[in-house]
Coordinates of C-alpha atoms in Angstrom, one line a residue:
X25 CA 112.1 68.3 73.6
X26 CA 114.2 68.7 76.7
X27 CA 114.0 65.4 78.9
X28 CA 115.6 66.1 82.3
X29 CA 116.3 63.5 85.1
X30 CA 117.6 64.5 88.3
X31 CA 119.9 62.0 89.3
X32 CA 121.0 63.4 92.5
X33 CA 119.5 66.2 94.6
X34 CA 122.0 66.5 97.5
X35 CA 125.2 68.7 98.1
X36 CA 128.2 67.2 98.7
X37 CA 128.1 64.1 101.2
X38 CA 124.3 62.8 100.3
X39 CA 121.7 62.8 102.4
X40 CA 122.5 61.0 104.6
X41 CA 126.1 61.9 105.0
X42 CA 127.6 59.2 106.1
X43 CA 129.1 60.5 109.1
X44 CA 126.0 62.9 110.2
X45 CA 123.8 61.9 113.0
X46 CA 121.9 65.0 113.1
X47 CA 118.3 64.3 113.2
X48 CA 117.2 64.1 109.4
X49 CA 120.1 62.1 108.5
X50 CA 118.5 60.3 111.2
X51 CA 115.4 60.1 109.7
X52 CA 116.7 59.5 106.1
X53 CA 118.7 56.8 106.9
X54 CA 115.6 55.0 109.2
X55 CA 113.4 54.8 105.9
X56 CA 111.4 57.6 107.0
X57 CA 109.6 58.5 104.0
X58 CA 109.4 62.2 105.0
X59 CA 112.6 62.3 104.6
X60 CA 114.0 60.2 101.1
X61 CA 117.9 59.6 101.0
X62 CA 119.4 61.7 98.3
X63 CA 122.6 61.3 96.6
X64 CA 124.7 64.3 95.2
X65 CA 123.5 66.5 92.8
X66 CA 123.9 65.7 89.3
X67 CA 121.3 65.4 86.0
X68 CA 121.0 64.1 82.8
X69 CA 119.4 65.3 80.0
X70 CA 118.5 64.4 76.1
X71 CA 116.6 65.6 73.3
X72 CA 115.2 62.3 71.9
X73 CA 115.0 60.0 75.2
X74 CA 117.7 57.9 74.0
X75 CA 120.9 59.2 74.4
X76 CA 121.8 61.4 77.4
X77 CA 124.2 63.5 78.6
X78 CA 125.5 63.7 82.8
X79 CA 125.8 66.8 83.8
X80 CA 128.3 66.4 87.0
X81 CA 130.1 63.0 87.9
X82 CA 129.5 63.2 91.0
X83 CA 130.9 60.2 93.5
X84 CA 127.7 58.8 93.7
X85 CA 127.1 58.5 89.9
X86 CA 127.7 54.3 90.0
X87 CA 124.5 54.1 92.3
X88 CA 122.7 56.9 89.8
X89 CA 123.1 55.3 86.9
X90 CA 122.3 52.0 88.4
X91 CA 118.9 53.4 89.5
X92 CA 117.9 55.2 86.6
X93 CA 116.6 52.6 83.8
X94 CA 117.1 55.5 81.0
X95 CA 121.1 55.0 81.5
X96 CA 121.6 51.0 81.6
X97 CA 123.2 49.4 78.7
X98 CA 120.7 48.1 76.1
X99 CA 122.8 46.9 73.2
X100 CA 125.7 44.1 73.2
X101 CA 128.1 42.9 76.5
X102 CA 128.9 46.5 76.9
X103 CA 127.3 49.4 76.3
X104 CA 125.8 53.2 77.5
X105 CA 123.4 55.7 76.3
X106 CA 126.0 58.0 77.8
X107 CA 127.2 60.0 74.7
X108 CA 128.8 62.6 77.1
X109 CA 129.8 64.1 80.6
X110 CA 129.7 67.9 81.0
X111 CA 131.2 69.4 84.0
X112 CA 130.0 72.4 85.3
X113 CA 132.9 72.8 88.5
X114 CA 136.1 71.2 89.5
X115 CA 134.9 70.6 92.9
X116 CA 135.4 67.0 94.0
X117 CA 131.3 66.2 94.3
X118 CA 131.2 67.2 90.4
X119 CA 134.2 65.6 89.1
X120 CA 135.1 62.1 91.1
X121 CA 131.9 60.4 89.4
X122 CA 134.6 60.1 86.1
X123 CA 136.7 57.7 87.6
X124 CA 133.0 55.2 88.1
X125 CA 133.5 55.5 83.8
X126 CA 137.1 54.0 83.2
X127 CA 135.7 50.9 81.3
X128 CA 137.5 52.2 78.2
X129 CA 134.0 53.0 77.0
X130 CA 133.7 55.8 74.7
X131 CA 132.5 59.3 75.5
X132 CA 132.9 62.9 75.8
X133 CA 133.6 65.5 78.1
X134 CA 132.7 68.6 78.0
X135 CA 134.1 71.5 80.8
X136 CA 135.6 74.9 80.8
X137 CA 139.4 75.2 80.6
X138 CA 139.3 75.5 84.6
X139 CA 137.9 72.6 85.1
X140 CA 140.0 70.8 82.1
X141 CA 143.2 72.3 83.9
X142 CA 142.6 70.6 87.3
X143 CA 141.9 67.7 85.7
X144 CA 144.7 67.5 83.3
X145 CA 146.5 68.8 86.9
X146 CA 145.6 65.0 88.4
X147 CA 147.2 62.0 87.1
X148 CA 144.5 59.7 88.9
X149 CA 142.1 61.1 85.9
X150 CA 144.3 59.4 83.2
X151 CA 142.7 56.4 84.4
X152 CA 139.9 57.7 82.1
X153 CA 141.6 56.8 79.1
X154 CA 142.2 59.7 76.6
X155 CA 142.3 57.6 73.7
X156 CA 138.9 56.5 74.2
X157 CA 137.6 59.4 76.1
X158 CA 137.6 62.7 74.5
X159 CA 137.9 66.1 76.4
X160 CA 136.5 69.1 74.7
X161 CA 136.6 72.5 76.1
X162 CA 133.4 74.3 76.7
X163 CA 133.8 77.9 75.5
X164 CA 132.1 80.7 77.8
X165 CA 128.6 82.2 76.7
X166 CA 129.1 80.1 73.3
X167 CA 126.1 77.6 72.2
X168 CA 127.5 74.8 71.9
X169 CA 125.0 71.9 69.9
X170 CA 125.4 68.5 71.3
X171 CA 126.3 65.2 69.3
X172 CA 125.2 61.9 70.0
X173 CA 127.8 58.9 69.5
X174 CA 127.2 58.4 66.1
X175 CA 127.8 62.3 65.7
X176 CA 124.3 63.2 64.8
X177 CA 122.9 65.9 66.4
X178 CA 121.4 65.5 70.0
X179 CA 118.8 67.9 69.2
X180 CA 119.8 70.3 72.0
X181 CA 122.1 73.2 72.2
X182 CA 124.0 74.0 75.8
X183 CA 125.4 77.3 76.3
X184 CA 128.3 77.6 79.7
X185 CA 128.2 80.8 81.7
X186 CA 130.2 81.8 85.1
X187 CA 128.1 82.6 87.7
X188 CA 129.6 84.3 91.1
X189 CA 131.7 81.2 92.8
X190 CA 135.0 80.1 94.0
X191 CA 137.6 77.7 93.7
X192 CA 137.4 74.0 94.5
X193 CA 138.3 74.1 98.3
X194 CA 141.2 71.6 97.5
X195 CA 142.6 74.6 95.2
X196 CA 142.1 77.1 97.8
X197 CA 145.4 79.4 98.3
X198 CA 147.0 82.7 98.9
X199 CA 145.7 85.9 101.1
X200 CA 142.4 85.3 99.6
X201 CA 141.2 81.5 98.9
X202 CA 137.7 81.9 99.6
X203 CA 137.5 85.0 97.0
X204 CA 134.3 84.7 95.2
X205 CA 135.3 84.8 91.1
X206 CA 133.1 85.2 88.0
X207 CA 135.7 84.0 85.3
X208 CA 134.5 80.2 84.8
X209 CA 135.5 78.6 87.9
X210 CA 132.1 77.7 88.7
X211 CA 129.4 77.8 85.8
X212 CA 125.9 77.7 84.6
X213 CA 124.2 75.7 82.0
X214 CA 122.0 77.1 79.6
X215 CA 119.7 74.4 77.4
X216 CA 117.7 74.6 74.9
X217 CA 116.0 72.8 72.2
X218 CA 114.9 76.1 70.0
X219 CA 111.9 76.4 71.8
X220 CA 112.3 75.4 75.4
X221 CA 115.2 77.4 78.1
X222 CA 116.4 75.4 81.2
X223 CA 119.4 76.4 83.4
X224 CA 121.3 74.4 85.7
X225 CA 123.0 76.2 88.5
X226 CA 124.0 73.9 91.2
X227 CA 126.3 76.5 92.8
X228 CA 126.3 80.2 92.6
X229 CA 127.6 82.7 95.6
X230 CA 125.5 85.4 94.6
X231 CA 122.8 86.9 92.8
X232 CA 124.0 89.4 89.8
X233 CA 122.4 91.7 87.2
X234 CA 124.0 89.6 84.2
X235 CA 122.9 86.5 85.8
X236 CA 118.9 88.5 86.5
X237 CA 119.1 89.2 82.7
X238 CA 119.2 84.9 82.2
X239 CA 117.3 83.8 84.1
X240 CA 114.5 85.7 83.6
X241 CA 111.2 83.9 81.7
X242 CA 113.0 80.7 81.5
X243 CA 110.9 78.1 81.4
X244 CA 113.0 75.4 84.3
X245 CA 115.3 76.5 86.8
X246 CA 117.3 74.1 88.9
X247 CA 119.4 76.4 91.2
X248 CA 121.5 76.3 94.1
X249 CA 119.8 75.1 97.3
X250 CA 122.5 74.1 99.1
X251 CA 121.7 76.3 102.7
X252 CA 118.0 77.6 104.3
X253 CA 120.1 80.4 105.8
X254 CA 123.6 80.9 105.5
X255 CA 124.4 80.1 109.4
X256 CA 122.6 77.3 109.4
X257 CA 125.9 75.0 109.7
X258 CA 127.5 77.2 112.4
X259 CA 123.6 77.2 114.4
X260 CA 123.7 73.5 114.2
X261 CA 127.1 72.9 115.4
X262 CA 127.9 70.9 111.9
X263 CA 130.5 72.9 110.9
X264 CA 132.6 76.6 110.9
X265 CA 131.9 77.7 107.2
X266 CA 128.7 79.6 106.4
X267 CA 127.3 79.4 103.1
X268 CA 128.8 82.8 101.7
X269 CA 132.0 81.3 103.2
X270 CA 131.5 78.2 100.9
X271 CA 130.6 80.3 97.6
X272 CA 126.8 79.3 97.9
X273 CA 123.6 81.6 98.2
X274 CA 121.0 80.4 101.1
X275 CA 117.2 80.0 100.0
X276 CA 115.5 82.4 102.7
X277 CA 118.3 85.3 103.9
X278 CA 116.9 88.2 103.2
X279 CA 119.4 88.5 99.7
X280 CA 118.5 84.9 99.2
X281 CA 117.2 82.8 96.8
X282 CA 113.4 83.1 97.0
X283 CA 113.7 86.4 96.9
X284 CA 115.7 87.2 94.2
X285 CA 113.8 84.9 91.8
X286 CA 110.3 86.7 92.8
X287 CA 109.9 89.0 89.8
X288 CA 112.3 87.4 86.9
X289 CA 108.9 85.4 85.5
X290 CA 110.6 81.6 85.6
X291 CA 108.0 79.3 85.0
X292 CA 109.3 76.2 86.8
X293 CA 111.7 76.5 90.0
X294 CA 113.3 73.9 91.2
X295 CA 115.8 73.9 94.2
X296 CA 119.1 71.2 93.6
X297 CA 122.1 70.6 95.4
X298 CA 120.7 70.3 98.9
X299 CA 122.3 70.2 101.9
X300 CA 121.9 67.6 104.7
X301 CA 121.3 70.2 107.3
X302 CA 119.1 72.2 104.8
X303 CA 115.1 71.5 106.9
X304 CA 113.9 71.8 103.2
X305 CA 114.4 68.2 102.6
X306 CA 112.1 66.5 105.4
X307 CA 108.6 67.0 103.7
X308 CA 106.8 67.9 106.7
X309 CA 109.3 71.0 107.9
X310 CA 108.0 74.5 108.0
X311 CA 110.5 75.0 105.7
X312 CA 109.1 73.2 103.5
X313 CA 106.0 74.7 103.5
X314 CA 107.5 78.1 102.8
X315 CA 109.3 76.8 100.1
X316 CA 106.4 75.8 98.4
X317 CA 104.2 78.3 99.2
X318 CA 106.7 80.6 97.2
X319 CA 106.4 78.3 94.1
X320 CA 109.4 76.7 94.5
X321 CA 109.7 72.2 94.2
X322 CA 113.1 70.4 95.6
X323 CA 114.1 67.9 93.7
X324 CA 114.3 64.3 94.6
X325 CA 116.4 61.6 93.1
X326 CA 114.8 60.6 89.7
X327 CA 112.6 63.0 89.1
X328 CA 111.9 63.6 85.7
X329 CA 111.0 66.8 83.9
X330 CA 109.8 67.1 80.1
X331 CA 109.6 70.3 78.3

């Protein structure tokens, strides 16, 4: 079994951002119920329903966790299902969510050495204590088989895989700094219980054969939906940056999303990591409507997927 919960379904900032007074931040933040707040995109998932890991600590994981029944405490004065955090970025919307988790209460994390650098790289992380809280590197296309607390096995194997991204923008440098890299800077997550395949891909710049040859027939993808078009920030007058600029594929360009994911057979597609300007996330868009039409669902925060 692969039990999923989305946690968060936004990009970075939430919907609503907190600063945003475009008109479905608007909307969100009336109550509108076309239009359900969102915080940012992060999951959890187990193998038995009991213990879970969080895939991305993001800065609204305080709020997630207290939302989500699955990940209160249930034994003792203090206590988590949360055997483990696995990181699939460095980006500050993936990686503040750790400092929510400096109880001194025991877990793992689980990233690539990129991510384990910039962390090491920023003393205000020490504040998770590494006595208590172990960091484990997550080897490139390498299945790596989960452990609950008590070191059993989780029942699910997770396999880390760069997909096309780019630095953290707080890392950005040099002649280049929006160069878009394949070498583990921003990765992929490949699940499976020996019989079920999901993938988690909250970011990804573009679409490539290697990453065609995954995907293909899995049976859940959650995938970048951060942008309906990659102008749409610059259209809107909400920012400079389009989405190529910030290392993220848009859902409908004509080298998009939808379209690259028409004949690689996924069974269950599911857009994550949603901007606030993105119309996909009012319910009653045209967008939306397209989006379905193609056989595509965007997430929500807490929804729950069993395979």
């Amino acid at each position: 079994m692969i039990d999923l919960i989305v946690l968060g379904a936004a990009a970075g900032g939430g919907f609503p951002q907190w600063n945003s007074n475009a008109e479905g931040c608007r909307r969100a933040r009336s109550g509108d119920p076309l239009a359900p707040a969102r915080t940012q995109a992060s999951i959890a998932i187990s193998g038995d329903g009991e213990e879970w890991f969080v895939v991305n600590a993001s800065p609204d994981l305080r709020q997630q966790i207290n939302q989500t029944p699955a990940l209160h405490p249930k034994t003792g004065l203090r206590s988590t299902p949360i055997a483990g955090v696995i990181l699939t970025g460095a980006e500050v919307d993936t990686i503040t969510g750790l400092l929510t988790m400096r109880e001194r209460q025991p877990f793992q994390i689980l990233a690539t050495r990129q991510v384990l650098d910039q962390l090491d790289a920023n003393p205000i992380f020490e504040a998770v204590n590494r006595s208590v809280v172990t960091r484990r590197e997550f080897p490139l296309d390498k299945s790596v088989a989960l452990s609950k607390s008590d070191r059993t096995s989780a029942g699910l194997s997770v396999t880390a895989f760069a997909v096309p991204g780019k630095v953290p923008l707080y890392a950005e440098k040099g002649a280049n700094p929006a160069e878009i890299l394949e070498n583990g800077e921003t990765v992929g997550l490949e699940i499976t219980d020996g019989t079920y395949r999901a993938l988690f891909i909250p970011g990804c710049a573009c679409m490539t054969d290697r990453l065609r040859a995954r995907l293909r027939g899995a049976d859940l993808v959650l995938f970048d939906g951060t942008l309906w078009i990659d102008d749409e920030m610059v259209r809107a007058g909400l920012g400079e940056k389009t989405g190529k600029r910030m290392g993220h594929m848009s859902v409908n360009d004509t080298d998009g999303t939808i379209a690259a994911f028409r004949d690689l057979g996924v069974h269950r597609k599911v857009f994550i990591h949603i901007n606030n300007s993105n119309p996909i996330l009012l319910a009653d868009s045209p967008e939306r409507a397209e989006t379905e039409a193609a056989g595509w669902e965007v997430s929500y925060d807490g929804m729950r997927i069993t395979l």
